[in-house]
């Protein structure tokens, strides 16, 4: 008698199954590679939560108002009228408020807001954009509209037609953009020929006091270092980004604004109220004020005062602001001379200066 066979009881596919080694390949999606540094959704939620408390949000507008004022001064140095202006990343329409509340340079000059006809304030956070919609400055502007931008700036383009604006401003907003070169290219597209783009962003050395003290406190209390302050663009990269986007006649300068706080906790609370908390992808997910822990916060306070307090009761915090100006190409703009057409050799000038200094 033959032994029983299991073949009749096995499913037919199992009888023919063969195992072959396979290899998977990673394929890059079409388009230029995009390095993700910030969590756009986290930043959106931070701004929404901060603006929901209007009183607390207005209390920390001191920095945005100051930078918006300095940016508007650069715009008003341009001797022309701007019929249609875009405020990109308007936050709470700080530029619009500054244009209506800042007195002109001399009593005989017209009000600053008369230098433009229509202002479009565009922002990714709707709650922050409409926070001050009922304040008096809105009725002073000749014409003012608010536009909510798509929530993901990396994948959705600006909702404006090409060549539709005579100037584009942006104050303390673009430092959270992952694909900044692509956004700058879109800005150049919506600008008319021979029109300026003026922006201000936080630079890489902003809050260096808080960065160093938190790193040392982390190392001392937890034996390692985590990212608590988001990385920012360096001033050396800004000119190249503008040039790559097609802007001409570039101007880049840096301004350090030092603000004094009673302690490090007050500084970090103001960052939260501004919506400027850490949004880096590599951050600790529970690394808010509670997530840091009491030990790290106390160590950070002592280290901060020891390194940067200079024995004073209040502590300084340095905000490095990078201002940039670029122009779209247009007829009549000054152009650099072709290479090799100069009449004076810079080497001769430098050698002559060195000989005079040595006498």
mmCIF file of C-alpha atoms in Angstrom:
data_model
loop_
_atom_site.group_PDB
_atom_site.id
_atom_site.type_symbol
_atom_site.label_atom_id
_atom_site.label_comp_id
_atom_site.label_asym_id
_atom_site.label_seq_id
_atom_site.Cartn_x
_atom_site.Cartn_y
_atom_site.Cartn_z
ATOM 1 C CA UNK A 1 0.000 0.000 0.000
ATOM 2 C CA UNK A 2 1.378 3.374 -1.013
ATOM 3 C CA UNK A 3 1.782 6.065 1.645
ATOM 4 C CA UNK A 4 -0.774 8.888 1.589
ATOM 5 C CA UNK A 5 0.234 11.920 -0.477
ATOM 6 C CA UNK A 6 -0.435 15.529 0.507
ATOM 7 C CA UNK A 7 -0.500 16.679 -3.115
ATOM 8 C CA UNK A 8 -4.311 16.482 -3.537
ATOM 9 C CA UNK A 9 -4.814 18.722 -0.487
ATOM 10 C CA UNK A 10 -2.437 21.566 -1.504
ATOM 11 C CA UNK A 11 -3.773 24.532 -3.486
ATOM 12 C CA UNK A 12 -2.619 24.512 -7.088
ATOM 13 C CA UNK A 13 -0.757 27.871 -6.891
ATOM 14 C CA UNK A 14 1.327 26.493 -4.031
ATOM 15 C CA UNK A 15 2.544 23.657 -6.200
ATOM 16 C CA UNK A 16 3.921 26.036 -8.797
ATOM 17 C CA UNK A 17 5.300 28.659 -6.390
ATOM 18 C CA UNK A 18 8.947 29.489 -6.939
ATOM 19 C CA UNK A 19 11.016 31.929 -4.916
ATOM 20 C CA UNK A 20 13.329 34.230 -6.835
ATOM 21 C CA UNK A 21 15.503 36.980 -5.381
ATOM 22 C CA UNK A 22 14.367 40.445 -6.446
ATOM 23 C CA UNK A 23 15.972 43.859 -6.262
ATOM 24 C CA UNK A 24 14.113 47.160 -5.685
ATOM 25 C CA UNK A 25 15.297 50.436 -7.156
ATOM 26 C CA UNK A 26 14.649 53.990 -5.938
ATOM 27 C CA UNK A 27 13.452 56.289 -8.695
ATOM 28 C CA UNK A 28 13.521 60.085 -8.285
ATOM 29 C CA UNK A 29 10.294 61.862 -9.129
ATOM 30 C CA UNK A 30 10.351 64.352 -12.030
ATOM 31 C CA UNK A 31 11.638 67.851 -11.379
ATOM 32 C CA UNK A 32 14.524 69.263 -9.418
ATOM 33 C CA UNK A 33 15.311 67.583 -6.085
ATOM 34 C CA UNK A 34 13.781 69.392 -3.110
ATOM 35 C CA UNK A 35 15.479 69.217 0.271
ATOM 36 C CA UNK A 36 12.906 69.258 3.052
ATOM 37 C CA UNK A 37 14.224 71.103 6.103
ATOM 38 C CA UNK A 38 11.024 72.378 7.724
ATOM 39 C CA UNK A 39 7.673 70.769 8.466
ATOM 40 C CA UNK A 40 5.264 73.065 6.599
ATOM 41 C CA UNK A 41 2.190 71.672 8.348
ATOM 42 C CA UNK A 42 3.743 72.220 11.782
ATOM 43 C CA UNK A 43 4.598 75.814 10.911
ATOM 44 C CA UNK A 44 1.052 76.390 9.634
ATOM 45 C CA UNK A 45 -0.413 75.076 12.923
ATOM 46 C CA UNK A 46 2.023 77.136 15.004
ATOM 47 C CA UNK A 47 0.929 80.341 13.262
ATOM 48 C CA UNK A 48 -2.756 79.438 13.531
ATOM 49 C CA UNK A 49 -2.507 78.726 17.264
ATOM 50 C CA UNK A 50 -0.501 81.877 17.912
ATOM 51 C CA UNK A 51 -2.937 84.125 16.023
ATOM 52 C CA UNK A 52 -5.968 82.578 17.748
ATOM 53 C CA UNK A 53 -5.004 84.567 20.860
ATOM 54 C CA UNK A 54 -5.098 88.020 19.259
ATOM 55 C CA UNK A 55 -4.069 89.916 22.399
ATOM 56 C CA UNK A 56 -0.986 87.776 23.003
ATOM 57 C CA UNK A 57 -0.108 87.832 19.307
ATOM 58 C CA UNK A 58 -0.277 91.636 19.110
ATOM 59 C CA UNK A 59 1.917 91.915 22.206
ATOM 60 C CA UNK A 60 4.842 90.277 20.360
ATOM 61 C CA UNK A 61 4.517 92.285 17.139
ATOM 62 C CA UNK A 62 7.436 94.491 18.196
ATOM 63 C CA UNK A 63 9.955 92.640 16.022
ATOM 64 C CA UNK A 64 7.768 92.292 12.927
ATOM 65 C CA UNK A 65 6.763 95.947 13.122
ATOM 66 C CA UNK A 66 10.381 97.085 13.429
ATOM 67 C CA UNK A 67 11.576 95.008 10.476
ATOM 68 C CA UNK A 68 8.544 96.017 8.385
ATOM 69 C CA UNK A 69 9.368 99.674 9.097
ATOM 70 C CA UNK A 70 12.978 99.239 7.962
ATOM 71 C CA UNK A 71 11.845 97.372 4.842
ATOM 72 C CA UNK A 72 9.356 100.125 3.947
ATOM 73 C CA UNK A 73 12.156 102.692 4.247
ATOM 74 C CA UNK A 74 14.027 100.812 1.531
ATOM 75 C CA UNK A 75 10.930 100.796 -0.680
ATOM 76 C CA UNK A 76 10.354 104.519 -0.252
ATOM 77 C CA UNK A 77 13.962 105.226 -1.260
ATOM 78 C CA UNK A 78 12.858 104.230 -4.779
ATOM 79 C CA UNK A 79 11.568 107.384 -6.435
ATOM 80 C CA UNK A 80 8.501 106.058 -8.215
ATOM 81 C CA UNK A 81 4.803 105.352 -7.635
ATOM 82 C CA UNK A 82 3.685 101.720 -7.328
ATOM 83 C CA UNK A 83 0.164 101.062 -8.638
ATOM 84 C CA UNK A 84 -0.029 97.411 -7.549
ATOM 85 C CA UNK A 85 2.065 95.977 -4.691
ATOM 86 C CA UNK A 86 2.137 92.439 -3.242
ATOM 87 C CA UNK A 87 3.010 91.752 0.399
ATOM 88 C CA UNK A 88 4.032 88.075 0.256
ATOM 89 C CA UNK A 89 3.873 86.325 3.622
ATOM 90 C CA UNK A 90 2.127 89.307 5.167
ATOM 91 C CA UNK A 91 1.744 87.762 8.655
ATOM 92 C CA UNK A 92 -0.774 90.121 10.338
ATOM 93 C CA UNK A 93 -0.455 92.804 7.606
ATOM 94 C CA UNK A 94 2.388 94.512 9.461
ATOM 95 C CA UNK A 95 3.586 96.321 6.327
ATOM 96 C CA UNK A 96 0.092 97.702 5.682
ATOM 97 C CA UNK A 97 -0.086 99.024 9.239
ATOM 98 C CA UNK A 98 3.389 100.576 9.063
ATOM 99 C CA UNK A 99 2.554 102.390 5.807
ATOM 100 C CA UNK A 100 -0.441 104.068 7.462
ATOM 101 C CA UNK A 101 1.015 104.848 10.893
ATOM 102 C CA UNK A 102 4.567 106.019 10.086
ATOM 103 C CA UNK A 103 4.858 109.782 9.566
ATOM 104 C CA UNK A 104 6.536 111.001 6.350
ATOM 105 C CA UNK A 105 10.195 112.118 6.500
ATOM 106 C CA UNK A 106 9.237 115.823 6.453
ATOM 107 C CA UNK A 107 5.930 117.576 7.205
ATOM 108 C CA UNK A 108 5.630 118.667 3.571
ATOM 109 C CA UNK A 109 5.916 115.133 2.185
ATOM 110 C CA UNK A 110 2.719 113.194 1.410
ATOM 111 C CA UNK A 111 1.742 110.235 3.643
ATOM 112 C CA UNK A 112 3.660 107.050 2.933
ATOM 113 C CA UNK A 113 0.629 105.022 1.888
ATOM 114 C CA UNK A 114 -0.031 107.392 -1.025
ATOM 115 C CA UNK A 115 3.076 106.021 -2.770
ATOM 116 C CA UNK A 116 1.023 103.009 -3.843
ATOM 117 C CA UNK A 117 -2.484 102.529 -5.259
ATOM 118 C CA UNK A 118 -3.383 98.968 -4.281
ATOM 119 C CA UNK A 119 -1.827 96.583 -1.740
ATOM 120 C CA UNK A 120 -2.444 92.823 -1.757
ATOM 121 C CA UNK A 121 -1.557 91.116 1.532
ATOM 122 C CA UNK A 122 -1.034 87.379 0.987
ATOM 123 C CA UNK A 123 -0.411 84.914 3.818
ATOM 124 C CA UNK A 124 -0.508 81.128 4.355
ATOM 125 C CA UNK A 125 -2.195 81.381 7.792
ATOM 126 C CA UNK A 126 -5.771 82.717 7.434
ATOM 127 C CA UNK A 127 -6.203 83.401 11.151
ATOM 128 C CA UNK A 128 -3.033 85.482 11.288
ATOM 129 C CA UNK A 129 -3.881 87.300 8.053
ATOM 130 C CA UNK A 130 -7.334 88.384 9.304
ATOM 131 C CA UNK A 131 -6.310 89.050 12.902
ATOM 132 C CA UNK A 132 -6.421 92.850 12.518
ATOM 133 C CA UNK A 133 -9.044 93.112 9.780
ATOM 134 C CA UNK A 134 -11.224 95.380 11.942
ATOM 135 C CA UNK A 135 -8.507 97.887 12.934
ATOM 136 C CA UNK A 136 -8.583 101.486 11.603
ATOM 137 C CA UNK A 137 -5.499 101.216 9.368
ATOM 138 C CA UNK A 138 -7.459 99.091 6.876
ATOM 139 C CA UNK A 139 -9.659 102.047 5.897
ATOM 140 C CA UNK A 140 -6.710 104.442 5.503
ATOM 141 C CA UNK A 141 -5.067 102.554 2.648
ATOM 142 C CA UNK A 142 -6.281 103.608 -0.819
ATOM 143 C CA UNK A 143 -7.100 99.976 -1.674
ATOM 144 C CA UNK A 144 -6.277 96.821 0.292
ATOM 145 C CA UNK A 145 -7.199 93.165 -0.165
ATOM 146 C CA UNK A 146 -6.255 90.002 1.732
ATOM 147 C CA UNK A 147 -5.484 86.719 -0.048
ATOM 148 C CA UNK A 148 -5.049 83.352 1.687
ATOM 149 C CA UNK A 149 -2.279 81.377 -0.002
ATOM 150 C CA UNK A 150 -2.397 77.581 -0.519
ATOM 151 C CA UNK A 151 -1.261 75.829 2.685
ATOM 152 C CA UNK A 152 1.679 73.990 1.083
ATOM 153 C CA UNK A 153 4.049 76.474 -0.593
ATOM 154 C CA UNK A 154 6.334 73.666 -1.824
ATOM 155 C CA UNK A 155 3.753 72.049 -4.103
ATOM 156 C CA UNK A 156 1.200 74.755 -4.928
ATOM 157 C CA UNK A 157 2.155 77.850 -6.965
ATOM 158 C CA UNK A 158 1.295 81.436 -6.123
ATOM 159 C CA UNK A 159 -2.266 82.257 -7.270
ATOM 160 C CA UNK A 160 -1.285 85.376 -9.239
ATOM 161 C CA UNK A 161 -0.984 86.092 -12.949
ATOM 162 C CA UNK A 162 2.423 86.748 -14.548
ATOM 163 C CA UNK A 163 3.556 90.373 -14.705
ATOM 164 C CA UNK A 164 0.746 91.571 -12.418
ATOM 165 C CA UNK A 165 2.664 93.514 -9.717
ATOM 166 C CA UNK A 166 4.855 96.615 -9.751
ATOM 167 C CA UNK A 167 6.644 95.581 -6.539
ATOM 168 C CA UNK A 168 6.736 92.591 -4.196
ATOM 169 C CA UNK A 169 7.575 92.894 -0.495
ATOM 170 C CA UNK A 170 8.097 90.152 2.064
ATOM 171 C CA UNK A 171 8.875 90.702 5.733
ATOM 172 C CA UNK A 172 9.964 87.877 8.074
ATOM 173 C CA UNK A 173 8.162 85.033 6.355
ATOM 174 C CA UNK A 174 10.300 83.398 3.654
ATOM 175 C CA UNK A 175 12.844 81.885 6.066
ATOM 176 C CA UNK A 176 10.369 79.004 6.638
ATOM 177 C CA UNK A 177 10.156 78.032 2.953
ATOM 178 C CA UNK A 178 11.787 74.720 2.006
ATOM 179 C CA UNK A 179 12.160 75.365 -1.729
ATOM 180 C CA UNK A 180 13.164 79.024 -1.615
ATOM 181 C CA UNK A 181 14.720 79.071 -5.139
ATOM 182 C CA UNK A 182 11.420 77.921 -6.669
ATOM 183 C CA UNK A 183 9.428 80.537 -4.748
ATOM 184 C CA UNK A 184 11.825 83.313 -5.782
ATOM 185 C CA UNK A 185 11.383 82.240 -9.405
ATOM 186 C CA UNK A 186 7.616 82.564 -8.975
ATOM 187 C CA UNK A 187 8.089 86.034 -7.504
ATOM 188 C CA UNK A 188 10.128 87.050 -10.543
ATOM 189 C CA UNK A 189 7.315 85.743 -12.748
ATOM 190 C CA UNK A 190 4.518 87.761 -11.103
ATOM 191 C CA UNK A 191 6.589 90.966 -11.234
ATOM 192 C CA UNK A 192 6.436 93.320 -14.188
ATOM 193 C CA UNK A 193 9.688 94.118 -16.039
ATOM 194 C CA UNK A 194 12.005 96.546 -14.231
ATOM 195 C CA UNK A 195 10.218 96.057 -10.888
ATOM 196 C CA UNK A 196 11.748 95.540 -7.428
ATOM 197 C CA UNK A 197 11.539 92.659 -4.992
ATOM 198 C CA UNK A 198 12.355 93.587 -1.394
ATOM 199 C CA UNK A 199 12.447 91.019 1.400
ATOM 200 C CA UNK A 200 13.681 90.546 4.946
ATOM 201 C CA UNK A 201 14.334 87.139 6.523
ATOM 202 C CA UNK A 202 15.943 85.887 9.713
ATOM 203 C CA UNK A 203 19.548 84.871 9.069
ATOM 204 C CA UNK A 204 21.618 81.935 10.230
ATOM 205 C CA UNK A 205 23.108 83.604 13.312
ATOM 206 C CA UNK A 206 19.752 84.619 14.782
ATOM 207 C CA UNK A 207 19.385 83.668 18.457
ATOM 208 C CA UNK A 208 22.916 82.275 18.602
ATOM 209 C CA UNK A 209 22.813 82.826 22.381
ATOM 210 C CA UNK A 210 19.828 80.503 22.751
ATOM 211 C CA UNK A 211 21.325 77.916 20.378
ATOM 212 C CA UNK A 212 24.586 77.606 22.302
ATOM 213 C CA UNK A 213 23.031 77.596 25.771
ATOM 214 C CA UNK A 214 20.435 74.939 24.843
ATOM 215 C CA UNK A 215 23.102 72.727 23.292
ATOM 216 C CA UNK A 216 25.269 72.934 26.395
ATOM 217 C CA UNK A 217 22.275 72.376 28.701
ATOM 218 C CA UNK A 218 21.225 69.329 26.664
ATOM 219 C CA UNK A 219 24.742 67.915 26.778
ATOM 220 C CA UNK A 220 25.018 68.459 30.518
ATOM 221 C CA UNK A 221 21.608 67.119 31.573
ATOM 222 C CA UNK A 222 20.786 64.519 28.908
ATOM 223 C CA UNK A 223 24.183 63.562 27.518
ATOM 224 C CA UNK A 224 23.382 64.558 23.924
ATOM 225 C CA UNK A 225 22.411 67.423 21.658
ATOM 226 C CA UNK A 226 19.041 67.913 19.947
ATOM 227 C CA UNK A 227 17.780 70.544 17.487
ATOM 228 C CA UNK A 228 15.794 73.167 19.402
ATOM 229 C CA UNK A 229 16.298 76.198 17.115
ATOM 230 C CA UNK A 230 15.534 75.863 13.399
ATOM 231 C CA UNK A 231 18.381 76.262 10.865
ATOM 232 C CA UNK A 232 18.261 79.433 8.779
ATOM 233 C CA UNK A 233 19.770 80.690 5.528
ATOM 234 C CA UNK A 234 23.235 82.235 5.507
ATOM 235 C CA UNK A 235 23.798 85.709 4.109
ATOM 236 C CA UNK A 236 26.429 84.333 1.696
ATOM 237 C CA UNK A 237 23.766 82.230 -0.039
ATOM 238 C CA UNK A 238 21.129 84.931 -0.542
ATOM 239 C CA UNK A 239 22.801 86.682 -3.468
ATOM 240 C CA UNK A 240 23.201 83.418 -5.355
ATOM 241 C CA UNK A 241 19.536 82.528 -4.790
ATOM 242 C CA UNK A 242 18.370 85.878 -6.166
ATOM 243 C CA UNK A 243 20.665 85.622 -9.162
ATOM 244 C CA UNK A 244 19.508 82.075 -9.897
ATOM 245 C CA UNK A 245 15.879 83.288 -9.877
ATOM 246 C CA UNK A 246 16.708 85.857 -12.566
ATOM 247 C CA UNK A 247 16.961 89.054 -10.514
ATOM 248 C CA UNK A 248 19.373 91.854 -11.449
ATOM 249 C CA UNK A 249 20.994 94.780 -9.598
ATOM 250 C CA UNK A 250 21.188 92.841 -6.345
ATOM 251 C CA UNK A 251 21.630 94.414 -2.920
ATOM 252 C CA UNK A 252 22.056 92.324 0.241
ATOM 253 C CA UNK A 253 22.775 93.707 3.703
ATOM 254 C CA UNK A 254 22.551 92.481 7.278
ATOM 255 C CA UNK A 255 21.139 94.127 10.383
ATOM 256 C CA UNK A 256 21.416 92.813 13.953
ATOM 257 C CA UNK A 257 18.522 93.678 16.271
ATOM 258 C CA UNK A 258 19.190 93.007 19.959
ATOM 259 C CA UNK A 259 16.138 92.598 22.210
ATOM 260 C CA UNK A 260 16.423 92.257 25.988
ATOM 261 C CA UNK A 261 14.278 89.787 27.950
ATOM 262 C CA UNK A 262 13.900 89.202 31.692
ATOM 263 C CA UNK A 263 14.848 85.505 31.320
ATOM 264 C CA UNK A 264 15.057 82.665 28.803
ATOM 265 C CA UNK A 265 11.532 81.481 29.578
ATOM 266 C CA UNK A 266 10.140 84.872 28.516
ATOM 267 C CA UNK A 267 12.145 84.657 25.274
ATOM 268 C CA UNK A 268 10.790 81.197 24.423
ATOM 269 C CA UNK A 269 7.236 82.220 25.324
ATOM 270 C CA UNK A 270 7.510 85.162 22.921
ATOM 271 C CA UNK A 271 8.741 82.796 20.205
ATOM 272 C CA UNK A 272 5.630 80.685 20.697
ATOM 273 C CA UNK A 273 3.342 83.716 20.646
ATOM 274 C CA UNK A 274 4.980 84.881 17.386
ATOM 275 C CA UNK A 275 4.523 81.472 15.769
ATOM 276 C CA UNK A 276 8.314 81.322 15.344
ATOM 277 C CA UNK A 277 8.980 78.146 17.324
ATOM 278 C CA UNK A 278 11.172 75.368 15.970
ATOM 279 C CA UNK A 279 9.663 73.632 12.915
ATOM 280 C CA UNK A 280 12.628 71.579 11.696
ATOM 281 C CA UNK A 281 11.837 68.058 10.524
ATOM 282 C CA UNK A 282 14.603 66.601 12.727
ATOM 283 C CA UNK A 283 13.342 68.242 15.903
ATOM 284 C CA UNK A 284 12.106 66.284 18.915
ATOM 285 C CA UNK A 285 8.343 65.928 18.610
ATOM 286 C CA UNK A 286 7.797 66.718 22.299
ATOM 287 C CA UNK A 287 10.490 69.386 22.560
ATOM 288 C CA UNK A 288 8.293 72.322 23.512
ATOM 289 C CA UNK A 289 8.722 74.160 26.789
ATOM 290 C CA UNK A 290 7.255 71.158 28.628
ATOM 291 C CA UNK A 291 9.145 68.614 26.540
ATOM 292 C CA UNK A 292 12.509 70.164 27.355
ATOM 293 C CA UNK A 293 12.120 69.286 31.014
ATOM 294 C CA UNK A 294 12.705 71.302 34.150
ATOM 295 C CA UNK A 295 16.363 70.278 34.455
ATOM 296 C CA UNK A 296 17.237 71.407 30.918
ATOM 297 C CA UNK A 297 15.337 74.696 31.286
ATOM 298 C CA UNK A 298 17.071 75.555 34.560
ATOM 299 C CA UNK A 299 20.483 74.623 33.170
ATOM 300 C CA UNK A 300 19.781 76.679 30.041
ATOM 301 C CA UNK A 301 18.919 79.729 32.150
ATOM 302 C CA UNK A 302 22.170 79.538 34.099
ATOM 303 C CA UNK A 303 24.360 78.870 31.042
ATOM 304 C CA UNK A 304 22.686 81.654 29.033
ATOM 305 C CA UNK A 305 23.323 84.208 31.775
ATOM 306 C CA UNK A 306 26.881 83.024 32.326
ATOM 307 C CA UNK A 307 27.842 83.193 28.635
ATOM 308 C CA UNK A 308 25.796 86.147 27.397
ATOM 309 C CA UNK A 309 24.250 87.971 30.361
ATOM 310 C CA UNK A 310 27.303 90.145 31.095
ATOM 311 C CA UNK A 311 26.151 90.439 34.710
ATOM 312 C CA UNK A 312 23.009 92.379 33.823
ATOM 313 C CA UNK A 313 19.534 91.664 35.160
ATOM 314 C CA UNK A 314 18.087 91.231 31.664
ATOM 315 C CA UNK A 315 19.512 88.976 28.952
ATOM 316 C CA UNK A 316 20.116 89.920 25.295
ATOM 317 C CA UNK A 317 18.808 88.005 22.275
ATOM 318 C CA UNK A 318 20.246 88.823 18.857
ATOM 319 C CA UNK A 319 18.043 88.645 15.766
ATOM 320 C CA UNK A 320 20.049 88.740 12.532
ATOM 321 C CA UNK A 321 17.892 90.114 9.715
ATOM 322 C CA UNK A 322 18.991 89.755 6.084
ATOM 323 C CA UNK A 323 17.574 92.374 3.711
ATOM 324 C CA UNK A 324 17.613 91.670 -0.008
ATOM 325 C CA UNK A 325 16.669 93.738 -3.055
ATOM 326 C CA UNK A 326 16.520 92.463 -6.618
ATOM 327 C CA UNK A 327 15.084 93.839 -9.856
ATOM 328 C CA UNK A 328 13.504 92.042 -12.749
ATOM 329 C CA UNK A 329 15.118 92.693 -16.115
ATOM 330 C CA UNK A 330 13.814 95.641 -18.083
ATOM 331 C CA UNK A 331 14.720 98.194 -20.709
ATOM 332 C CA UNK A 332 16.989 101.032 -19.667
ATOM 333 C CA UNK A 333 18.556 99.288 -16.691
ATOM 334 C CA UNK A 334 22.301 99.830 -16.190
ATOM 335 C CA UNK A 335 24.364 96.846 -17.272
ATOM 336 C CA UNK A 336 27.914 95.884 -16.241
ATOM 337 C CA UNK A 337 30.594 96.334 -18.878
ATOM 338 C CA UNK A 338 31.772 93.294 -20.762
ATOM 339 C CA UNK A 339 34.701 91.444 -19.231
ATOM 340 C CA UNK A 340 38.058 92.833 -20.374
ATOM 341 C CA UNK A 341 36.795 96.282 -21.449
ATOM 342 C CA UNK A 342 38.068 98.150 -18.378
ATOM 343 C CA UNK A 343 40.731 100.857 -18.771
ATOM 344 C CA UNK A 344 42.150 100.633 -15.247
ATOM 345 C CA UNK A 345 43.885 97.599 -13.780
ATOM 346 C CA UNK A 346 42.774 96.994 -10.188
ATOM 347 C CA UNK A 347 46.191 95.435 -9.490
ATOM 348 C CA UNK A 348 47.905 98.771 -10.179
ATOM 349 C CA UNK A 349 45.555 100.583 -7.795
ATOM 350 C CA UNK A 350 46.131 98.088 -4.985
ATOM 351 C CA UNK A 351 49.908 98.160 -5.463
ATOM 352 C CA UNK A 352 49.905 101.974 -5.436
ATOM 353 C CA UNK A 353 47.876 102.008 -2.236
ATOM 354 C CA UNK A 354 50.250 99.565 -0.593
ATOM 355 C CA UNK A 355 53.296 101.664 -1.492
ATOM 356 C CA UNK A 356 51.673 104.809 -0.025
ATOM 357 C CA UNK A 357 50.789 102.969 3.176
ATOM 358 C CA UNK A 358 54.396 101.805 3.533
ATOM 359 C CA UNK A 359 55.844 105.331 3.376
#
